[in-house]
PDB file of C-alpha atoms in Angstrom:
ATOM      1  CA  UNK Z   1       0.000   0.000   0.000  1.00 46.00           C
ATOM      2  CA  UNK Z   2       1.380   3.122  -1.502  1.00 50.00           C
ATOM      3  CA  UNK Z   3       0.459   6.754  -0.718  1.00 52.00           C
ATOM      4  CA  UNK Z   4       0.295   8.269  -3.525  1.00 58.00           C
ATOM      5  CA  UNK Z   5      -2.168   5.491  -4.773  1.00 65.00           C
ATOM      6  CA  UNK Z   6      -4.265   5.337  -1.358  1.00 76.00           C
ATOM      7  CA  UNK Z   7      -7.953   5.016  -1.042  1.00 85.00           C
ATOM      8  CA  UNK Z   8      -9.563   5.755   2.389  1.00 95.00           C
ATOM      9  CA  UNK Z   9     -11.765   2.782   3.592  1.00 96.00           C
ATOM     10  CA  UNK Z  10     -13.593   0.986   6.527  1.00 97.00           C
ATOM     11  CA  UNK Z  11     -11.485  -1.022   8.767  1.00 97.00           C
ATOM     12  CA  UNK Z  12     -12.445  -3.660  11.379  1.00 98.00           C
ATOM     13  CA  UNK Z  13     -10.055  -5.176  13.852  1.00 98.00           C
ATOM     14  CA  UNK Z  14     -10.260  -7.998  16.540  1.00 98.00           C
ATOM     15  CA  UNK Z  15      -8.234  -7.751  19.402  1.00 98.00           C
ATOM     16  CA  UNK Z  16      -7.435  -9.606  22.938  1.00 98.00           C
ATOM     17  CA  UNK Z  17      -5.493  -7.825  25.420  1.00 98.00           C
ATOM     18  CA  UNK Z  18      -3.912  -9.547  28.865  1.00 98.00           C
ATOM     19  CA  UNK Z  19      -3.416  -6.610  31.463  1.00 98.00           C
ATOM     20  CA  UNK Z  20      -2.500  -6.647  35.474  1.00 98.00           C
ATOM     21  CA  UNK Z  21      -3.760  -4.477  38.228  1.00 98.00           C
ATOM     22  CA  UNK Z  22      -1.166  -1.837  38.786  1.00 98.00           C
ATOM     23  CA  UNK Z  23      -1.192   1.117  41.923  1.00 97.00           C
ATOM     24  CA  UNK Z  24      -2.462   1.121  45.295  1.00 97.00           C
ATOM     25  CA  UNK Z  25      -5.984   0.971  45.833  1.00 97.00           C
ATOM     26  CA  UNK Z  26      -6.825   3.301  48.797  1.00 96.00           C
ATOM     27  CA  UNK Z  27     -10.048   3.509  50.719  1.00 95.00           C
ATOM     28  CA  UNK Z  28     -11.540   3.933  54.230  1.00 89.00           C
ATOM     29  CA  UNK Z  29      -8.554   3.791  55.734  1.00 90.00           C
ATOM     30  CA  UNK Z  30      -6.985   1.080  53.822  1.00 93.00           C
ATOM     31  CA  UNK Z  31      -4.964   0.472  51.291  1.00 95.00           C
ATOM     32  CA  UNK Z  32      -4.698  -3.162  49.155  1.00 96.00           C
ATOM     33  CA  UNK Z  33      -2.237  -3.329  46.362  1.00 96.00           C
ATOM     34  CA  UNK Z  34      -4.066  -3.454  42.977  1.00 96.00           C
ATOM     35  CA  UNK Z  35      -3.798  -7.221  41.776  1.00 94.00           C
ATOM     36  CA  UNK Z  36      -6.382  -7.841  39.584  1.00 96.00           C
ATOM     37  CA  UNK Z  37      -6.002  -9.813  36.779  1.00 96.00           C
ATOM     38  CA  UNK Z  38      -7.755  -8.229  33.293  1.00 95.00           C
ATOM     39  CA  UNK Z  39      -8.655 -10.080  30.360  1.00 97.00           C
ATOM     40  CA  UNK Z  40     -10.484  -7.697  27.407  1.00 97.00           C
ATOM     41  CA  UNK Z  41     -11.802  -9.072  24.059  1.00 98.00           C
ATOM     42  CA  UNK Z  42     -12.644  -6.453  21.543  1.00 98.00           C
ATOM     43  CA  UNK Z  43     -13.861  -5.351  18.217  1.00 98.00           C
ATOM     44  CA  UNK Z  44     -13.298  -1.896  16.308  1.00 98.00           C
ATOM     45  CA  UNK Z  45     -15.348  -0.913  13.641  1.00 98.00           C
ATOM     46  CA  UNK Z  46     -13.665   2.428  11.781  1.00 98.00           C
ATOM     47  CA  UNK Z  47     -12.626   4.420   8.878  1.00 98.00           C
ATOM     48  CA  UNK Z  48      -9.354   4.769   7.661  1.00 97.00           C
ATOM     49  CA  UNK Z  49      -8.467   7.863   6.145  1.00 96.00           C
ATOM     50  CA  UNK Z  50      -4.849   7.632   4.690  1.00 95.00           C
ATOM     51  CA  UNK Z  51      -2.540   5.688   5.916  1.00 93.00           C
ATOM     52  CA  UNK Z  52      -1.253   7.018   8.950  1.00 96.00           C
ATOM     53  CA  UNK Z  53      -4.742   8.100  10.773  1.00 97.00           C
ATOM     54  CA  UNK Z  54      -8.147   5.853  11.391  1.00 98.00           C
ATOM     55  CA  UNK Z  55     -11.394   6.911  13.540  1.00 98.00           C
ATOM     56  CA  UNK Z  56     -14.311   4.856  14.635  1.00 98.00           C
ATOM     57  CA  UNK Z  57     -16.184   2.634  17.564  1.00 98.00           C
ATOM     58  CA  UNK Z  58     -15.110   0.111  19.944  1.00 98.00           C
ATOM     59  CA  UNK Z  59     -17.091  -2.505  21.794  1.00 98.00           C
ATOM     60  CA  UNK Z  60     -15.473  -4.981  23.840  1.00 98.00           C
ATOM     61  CA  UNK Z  61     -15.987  -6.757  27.448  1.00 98.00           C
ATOM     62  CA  UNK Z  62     -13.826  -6.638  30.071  1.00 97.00           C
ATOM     63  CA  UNK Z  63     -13.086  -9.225  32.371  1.00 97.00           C
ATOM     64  CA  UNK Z  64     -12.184  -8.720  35.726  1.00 95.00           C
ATOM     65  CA  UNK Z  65     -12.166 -11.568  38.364  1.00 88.00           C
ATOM     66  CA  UNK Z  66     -15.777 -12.164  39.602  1.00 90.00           C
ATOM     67  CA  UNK Z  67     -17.020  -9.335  37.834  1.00 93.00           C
ATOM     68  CA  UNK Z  68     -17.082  -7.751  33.928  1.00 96.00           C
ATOM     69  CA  UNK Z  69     -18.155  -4.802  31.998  1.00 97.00           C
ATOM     70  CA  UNK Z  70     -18.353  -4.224  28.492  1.00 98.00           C
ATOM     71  CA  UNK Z  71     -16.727  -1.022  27.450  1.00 98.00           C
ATOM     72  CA  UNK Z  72     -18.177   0.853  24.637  1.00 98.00           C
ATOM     73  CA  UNK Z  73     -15.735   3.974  23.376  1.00 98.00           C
ATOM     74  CA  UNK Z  74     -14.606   6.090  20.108  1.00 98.00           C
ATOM     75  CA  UNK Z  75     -11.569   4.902  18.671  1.00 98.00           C
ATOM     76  CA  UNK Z  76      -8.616   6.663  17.222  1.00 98.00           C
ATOM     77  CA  UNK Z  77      -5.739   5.322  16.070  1.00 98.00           C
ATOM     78  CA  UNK Z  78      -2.241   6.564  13.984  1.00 98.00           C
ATOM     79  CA  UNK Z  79       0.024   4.488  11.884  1.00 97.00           C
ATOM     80  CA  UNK Z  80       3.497   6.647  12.120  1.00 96.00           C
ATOM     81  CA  UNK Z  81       4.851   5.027   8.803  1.00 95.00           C
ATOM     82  CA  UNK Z  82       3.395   3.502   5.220  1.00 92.00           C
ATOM     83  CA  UNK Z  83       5.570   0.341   5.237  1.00 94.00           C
ATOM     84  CA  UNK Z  84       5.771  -2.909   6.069  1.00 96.00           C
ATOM     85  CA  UNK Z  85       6.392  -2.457   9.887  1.00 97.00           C
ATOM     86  CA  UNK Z  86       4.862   0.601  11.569  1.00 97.00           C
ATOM     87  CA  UNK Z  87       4.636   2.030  15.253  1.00 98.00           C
ATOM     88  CA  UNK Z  88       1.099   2.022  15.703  1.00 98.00           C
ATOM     89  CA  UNK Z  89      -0.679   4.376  18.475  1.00 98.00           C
ATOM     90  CA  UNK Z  90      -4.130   3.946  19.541  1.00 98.00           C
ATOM     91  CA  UNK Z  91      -6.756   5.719  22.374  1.00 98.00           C
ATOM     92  CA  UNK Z  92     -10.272   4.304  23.202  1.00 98.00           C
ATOM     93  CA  UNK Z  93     -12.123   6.212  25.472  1.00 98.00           C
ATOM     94  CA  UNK Z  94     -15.736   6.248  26.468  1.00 98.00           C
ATOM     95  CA  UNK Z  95     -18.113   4.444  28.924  1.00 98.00           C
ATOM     96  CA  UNK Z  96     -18.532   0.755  30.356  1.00 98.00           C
ATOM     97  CA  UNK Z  97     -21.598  -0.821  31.125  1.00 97.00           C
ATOM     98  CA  UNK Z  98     -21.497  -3.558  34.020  1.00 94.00           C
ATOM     99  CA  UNK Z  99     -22.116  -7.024  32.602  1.00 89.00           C
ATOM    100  CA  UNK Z 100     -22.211  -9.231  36.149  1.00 86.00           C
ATOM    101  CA  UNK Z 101     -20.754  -8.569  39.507  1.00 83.00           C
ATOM    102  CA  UNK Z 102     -20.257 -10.429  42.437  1.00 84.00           C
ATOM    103  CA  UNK Z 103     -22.873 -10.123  45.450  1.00 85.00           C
ATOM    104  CA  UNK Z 104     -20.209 -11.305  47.857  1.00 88.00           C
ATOM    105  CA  UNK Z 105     -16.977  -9.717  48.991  1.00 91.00           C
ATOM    106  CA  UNK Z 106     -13.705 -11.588  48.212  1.00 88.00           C
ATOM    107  CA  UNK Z 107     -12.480 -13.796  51.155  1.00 86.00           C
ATOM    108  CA  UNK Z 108      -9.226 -12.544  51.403  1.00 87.00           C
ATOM    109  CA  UNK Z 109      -9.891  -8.867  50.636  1.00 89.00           C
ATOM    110  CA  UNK Z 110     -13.184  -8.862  52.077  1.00 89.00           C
ATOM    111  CA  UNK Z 111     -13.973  -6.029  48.997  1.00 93.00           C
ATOM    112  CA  UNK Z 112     -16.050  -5.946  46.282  1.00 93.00           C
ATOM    113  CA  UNK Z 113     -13.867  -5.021  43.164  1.00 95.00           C
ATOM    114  CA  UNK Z 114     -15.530  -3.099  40.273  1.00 95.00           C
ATOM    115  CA  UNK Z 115     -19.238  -3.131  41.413  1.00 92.00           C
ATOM    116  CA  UNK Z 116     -20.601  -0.028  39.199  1.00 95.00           C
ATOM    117  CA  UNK Z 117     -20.450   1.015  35.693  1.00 97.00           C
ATOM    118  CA  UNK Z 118     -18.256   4.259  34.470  1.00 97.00           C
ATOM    119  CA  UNK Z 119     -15.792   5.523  32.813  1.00 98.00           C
ATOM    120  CA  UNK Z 120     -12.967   3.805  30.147  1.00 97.00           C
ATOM    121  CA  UNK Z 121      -9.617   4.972  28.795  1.00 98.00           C
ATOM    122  CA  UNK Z 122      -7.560   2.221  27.059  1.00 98.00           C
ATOM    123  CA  UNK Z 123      -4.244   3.119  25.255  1.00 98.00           C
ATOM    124  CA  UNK Z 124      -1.293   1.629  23.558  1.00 98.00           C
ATOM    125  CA  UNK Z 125       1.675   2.351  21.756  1.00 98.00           C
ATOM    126  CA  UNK Z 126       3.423  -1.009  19.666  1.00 98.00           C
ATOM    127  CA  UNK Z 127       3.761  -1.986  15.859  1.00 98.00           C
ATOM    128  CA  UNK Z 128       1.296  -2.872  13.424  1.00 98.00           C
ATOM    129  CA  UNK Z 129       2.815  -5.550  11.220  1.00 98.00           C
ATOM    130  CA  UNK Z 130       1.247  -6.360   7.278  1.00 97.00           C
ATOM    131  CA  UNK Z 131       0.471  -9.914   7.045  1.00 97.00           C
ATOM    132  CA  UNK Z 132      -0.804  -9.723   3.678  1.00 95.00           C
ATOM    133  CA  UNK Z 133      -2.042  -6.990   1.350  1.00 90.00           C
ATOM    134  CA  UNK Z 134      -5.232  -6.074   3.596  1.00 94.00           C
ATOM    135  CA  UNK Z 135      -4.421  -8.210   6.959  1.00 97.00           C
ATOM    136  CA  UNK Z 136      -2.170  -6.720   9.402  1.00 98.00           C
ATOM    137  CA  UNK Z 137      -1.144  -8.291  13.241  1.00 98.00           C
ATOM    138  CA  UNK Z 138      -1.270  -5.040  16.021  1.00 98.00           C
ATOM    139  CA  UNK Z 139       1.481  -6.205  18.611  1.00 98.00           C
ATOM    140  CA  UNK Z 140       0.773  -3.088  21.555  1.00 98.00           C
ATOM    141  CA  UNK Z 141       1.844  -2.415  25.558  1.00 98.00           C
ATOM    142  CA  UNK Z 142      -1.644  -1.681  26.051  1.00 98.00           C
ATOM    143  CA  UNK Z 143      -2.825   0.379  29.172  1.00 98.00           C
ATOM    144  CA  UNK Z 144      -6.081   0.766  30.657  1.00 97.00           C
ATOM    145  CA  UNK Z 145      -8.213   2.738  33.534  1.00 98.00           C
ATOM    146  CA  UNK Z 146     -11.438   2.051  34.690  1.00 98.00           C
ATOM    147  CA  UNK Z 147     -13.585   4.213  36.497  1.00 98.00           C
ATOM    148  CA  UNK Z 148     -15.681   2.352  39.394  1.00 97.00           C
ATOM    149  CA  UNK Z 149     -15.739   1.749  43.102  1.00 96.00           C
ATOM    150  CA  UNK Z 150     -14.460  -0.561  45.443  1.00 95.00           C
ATOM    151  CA  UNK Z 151     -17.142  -1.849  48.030  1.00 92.00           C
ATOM    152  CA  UNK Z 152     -16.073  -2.768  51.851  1.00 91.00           C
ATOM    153  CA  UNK Z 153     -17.330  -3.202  55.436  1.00 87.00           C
ATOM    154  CA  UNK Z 154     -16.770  -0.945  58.662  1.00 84.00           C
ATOM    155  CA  UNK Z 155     -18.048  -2.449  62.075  1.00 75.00           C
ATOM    156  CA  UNK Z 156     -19.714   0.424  63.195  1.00 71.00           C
ATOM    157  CA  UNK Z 157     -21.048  -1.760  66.174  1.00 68.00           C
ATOM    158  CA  UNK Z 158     -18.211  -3.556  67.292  1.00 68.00           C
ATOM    159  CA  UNK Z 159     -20.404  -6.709  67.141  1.00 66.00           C
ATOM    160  CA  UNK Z 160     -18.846 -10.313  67.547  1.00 68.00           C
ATOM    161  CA  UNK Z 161     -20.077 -11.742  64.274  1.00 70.00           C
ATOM    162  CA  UNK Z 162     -17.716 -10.428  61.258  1.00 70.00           C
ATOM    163  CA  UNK Z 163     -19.867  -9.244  58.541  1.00 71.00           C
ATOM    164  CA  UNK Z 164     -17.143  -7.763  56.307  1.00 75.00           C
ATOM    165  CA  UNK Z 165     -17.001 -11.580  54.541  1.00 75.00           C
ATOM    166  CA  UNK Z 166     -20.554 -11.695  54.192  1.00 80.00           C
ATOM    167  CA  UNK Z 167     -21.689  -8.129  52.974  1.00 83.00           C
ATOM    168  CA  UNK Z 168     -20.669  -4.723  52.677  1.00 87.00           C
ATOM    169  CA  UNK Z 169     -22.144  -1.770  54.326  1.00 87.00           C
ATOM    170  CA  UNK Z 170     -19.421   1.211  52.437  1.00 91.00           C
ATOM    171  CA  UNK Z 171     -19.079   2.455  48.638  1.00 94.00           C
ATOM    172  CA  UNK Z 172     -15.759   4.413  47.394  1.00 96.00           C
ATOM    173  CA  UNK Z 173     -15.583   5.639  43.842  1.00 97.00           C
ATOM    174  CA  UNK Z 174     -12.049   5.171  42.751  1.00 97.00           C
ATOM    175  CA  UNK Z 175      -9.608   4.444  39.470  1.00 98.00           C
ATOM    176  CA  UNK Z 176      -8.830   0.925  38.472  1.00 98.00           C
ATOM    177  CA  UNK Z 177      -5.644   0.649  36.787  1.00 98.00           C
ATOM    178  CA  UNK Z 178      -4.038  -2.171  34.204  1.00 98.00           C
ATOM    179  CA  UNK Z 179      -0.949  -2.663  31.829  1.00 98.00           C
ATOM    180  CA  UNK Z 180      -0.451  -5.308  29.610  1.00 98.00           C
ATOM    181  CA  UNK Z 181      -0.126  -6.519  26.245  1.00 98.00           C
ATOM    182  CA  UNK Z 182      -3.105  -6.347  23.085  1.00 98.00           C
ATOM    183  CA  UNK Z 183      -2.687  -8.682  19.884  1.00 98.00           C
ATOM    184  CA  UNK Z 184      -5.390  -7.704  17.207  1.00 98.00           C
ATOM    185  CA  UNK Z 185      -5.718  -8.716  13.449  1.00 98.00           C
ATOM    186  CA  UNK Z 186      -6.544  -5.523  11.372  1.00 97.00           C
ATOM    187  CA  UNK Z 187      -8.254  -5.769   8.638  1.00 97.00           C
ATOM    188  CA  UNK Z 188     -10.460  -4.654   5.534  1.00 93.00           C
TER     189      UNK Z 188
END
């Protein structure tokens, strides 16, 4: 694919990303170290067009453990190069819908990780490799925040029975962070 010969066109691509909890998670006087594993299956729908800049949709889901959403966000990305082998930048952003969530705190924790819907940012800067003439593999260090809240117990009684395993009784809105690594096929 030449410049000088281009045609702009729709564009669809199918990606999987792998990500990790990163940061410190603070809340009611605690603080738990942000190890959430983050598995996100996605598909962009957009229009290319030249060869260096492409705009459209994204809707994935997002997989948390015990809980998911499913992210729906504009999508932008840039191709720095016309060749063979290209750095490759992209940014989703926009709003995720809660698909399931736990009802019961973790055991360990005793939290509830990611029980509302909100806000998405996903980035990721890597190469964007042509396979053949209209297939190309997206290899990315992909990060992602996610806009939620963190649920947890306070005994405001003192009681003898610990409820904090059972149910929680306090809300905090906070950001979820990830980094990882996205594989997508790109193509037209």
């Amino acid at each position: 694919m030449h410049t000088k010969h281009y045609r702009s066109h729709f564009t669809y691509q199918t990606g999987i990303a792998f990500n990790a909890g990163v940061g410190q998670l603070n809340f009611g006087g605690r603080h738990l170290a942000n190890k959430l594993p983050n598995f996100c299956v996605d598909q962009v729908i957009a229009y290319q067009f030249n060869p260096y800049f492409t705009l459209g949709v994204d809707l994935g889901l997002n997989v948390w453990k015990k809980t998911a959403f499913i992210p729906v966000a504009l999508h932008m990305s840039v191709d720095f190069m016309d060749n063979i082998v290209s750095p490759h930048w992209y940014l989703n952003g926009g709003y995720s819908f809660k698909w399931y969530v736990t009802s019961k705190p973790e055991k360990m924790t005793k939290v509830i990780y990611g029980a509302k819907p909100g806000w998405y940012i996903n980035t990721g800067l890597g190469a964007k490799i042509r396979i053949k003439e209209q297939i190309f593999l997206v290899i990315a260090a992909d990060y992602k925040t996610q806009y939620s809240t963190i649920q947890y117990s306070v005994d405001e009684h003192n009681s003898d029975f610990d409820y904090s395993s059972v149910t929680t009784n306090r809300t905090k809105n906070l950001f979820y962070h990830f980094v990882g690594v996205k594989f997508a096929l790109l193509y037209w």
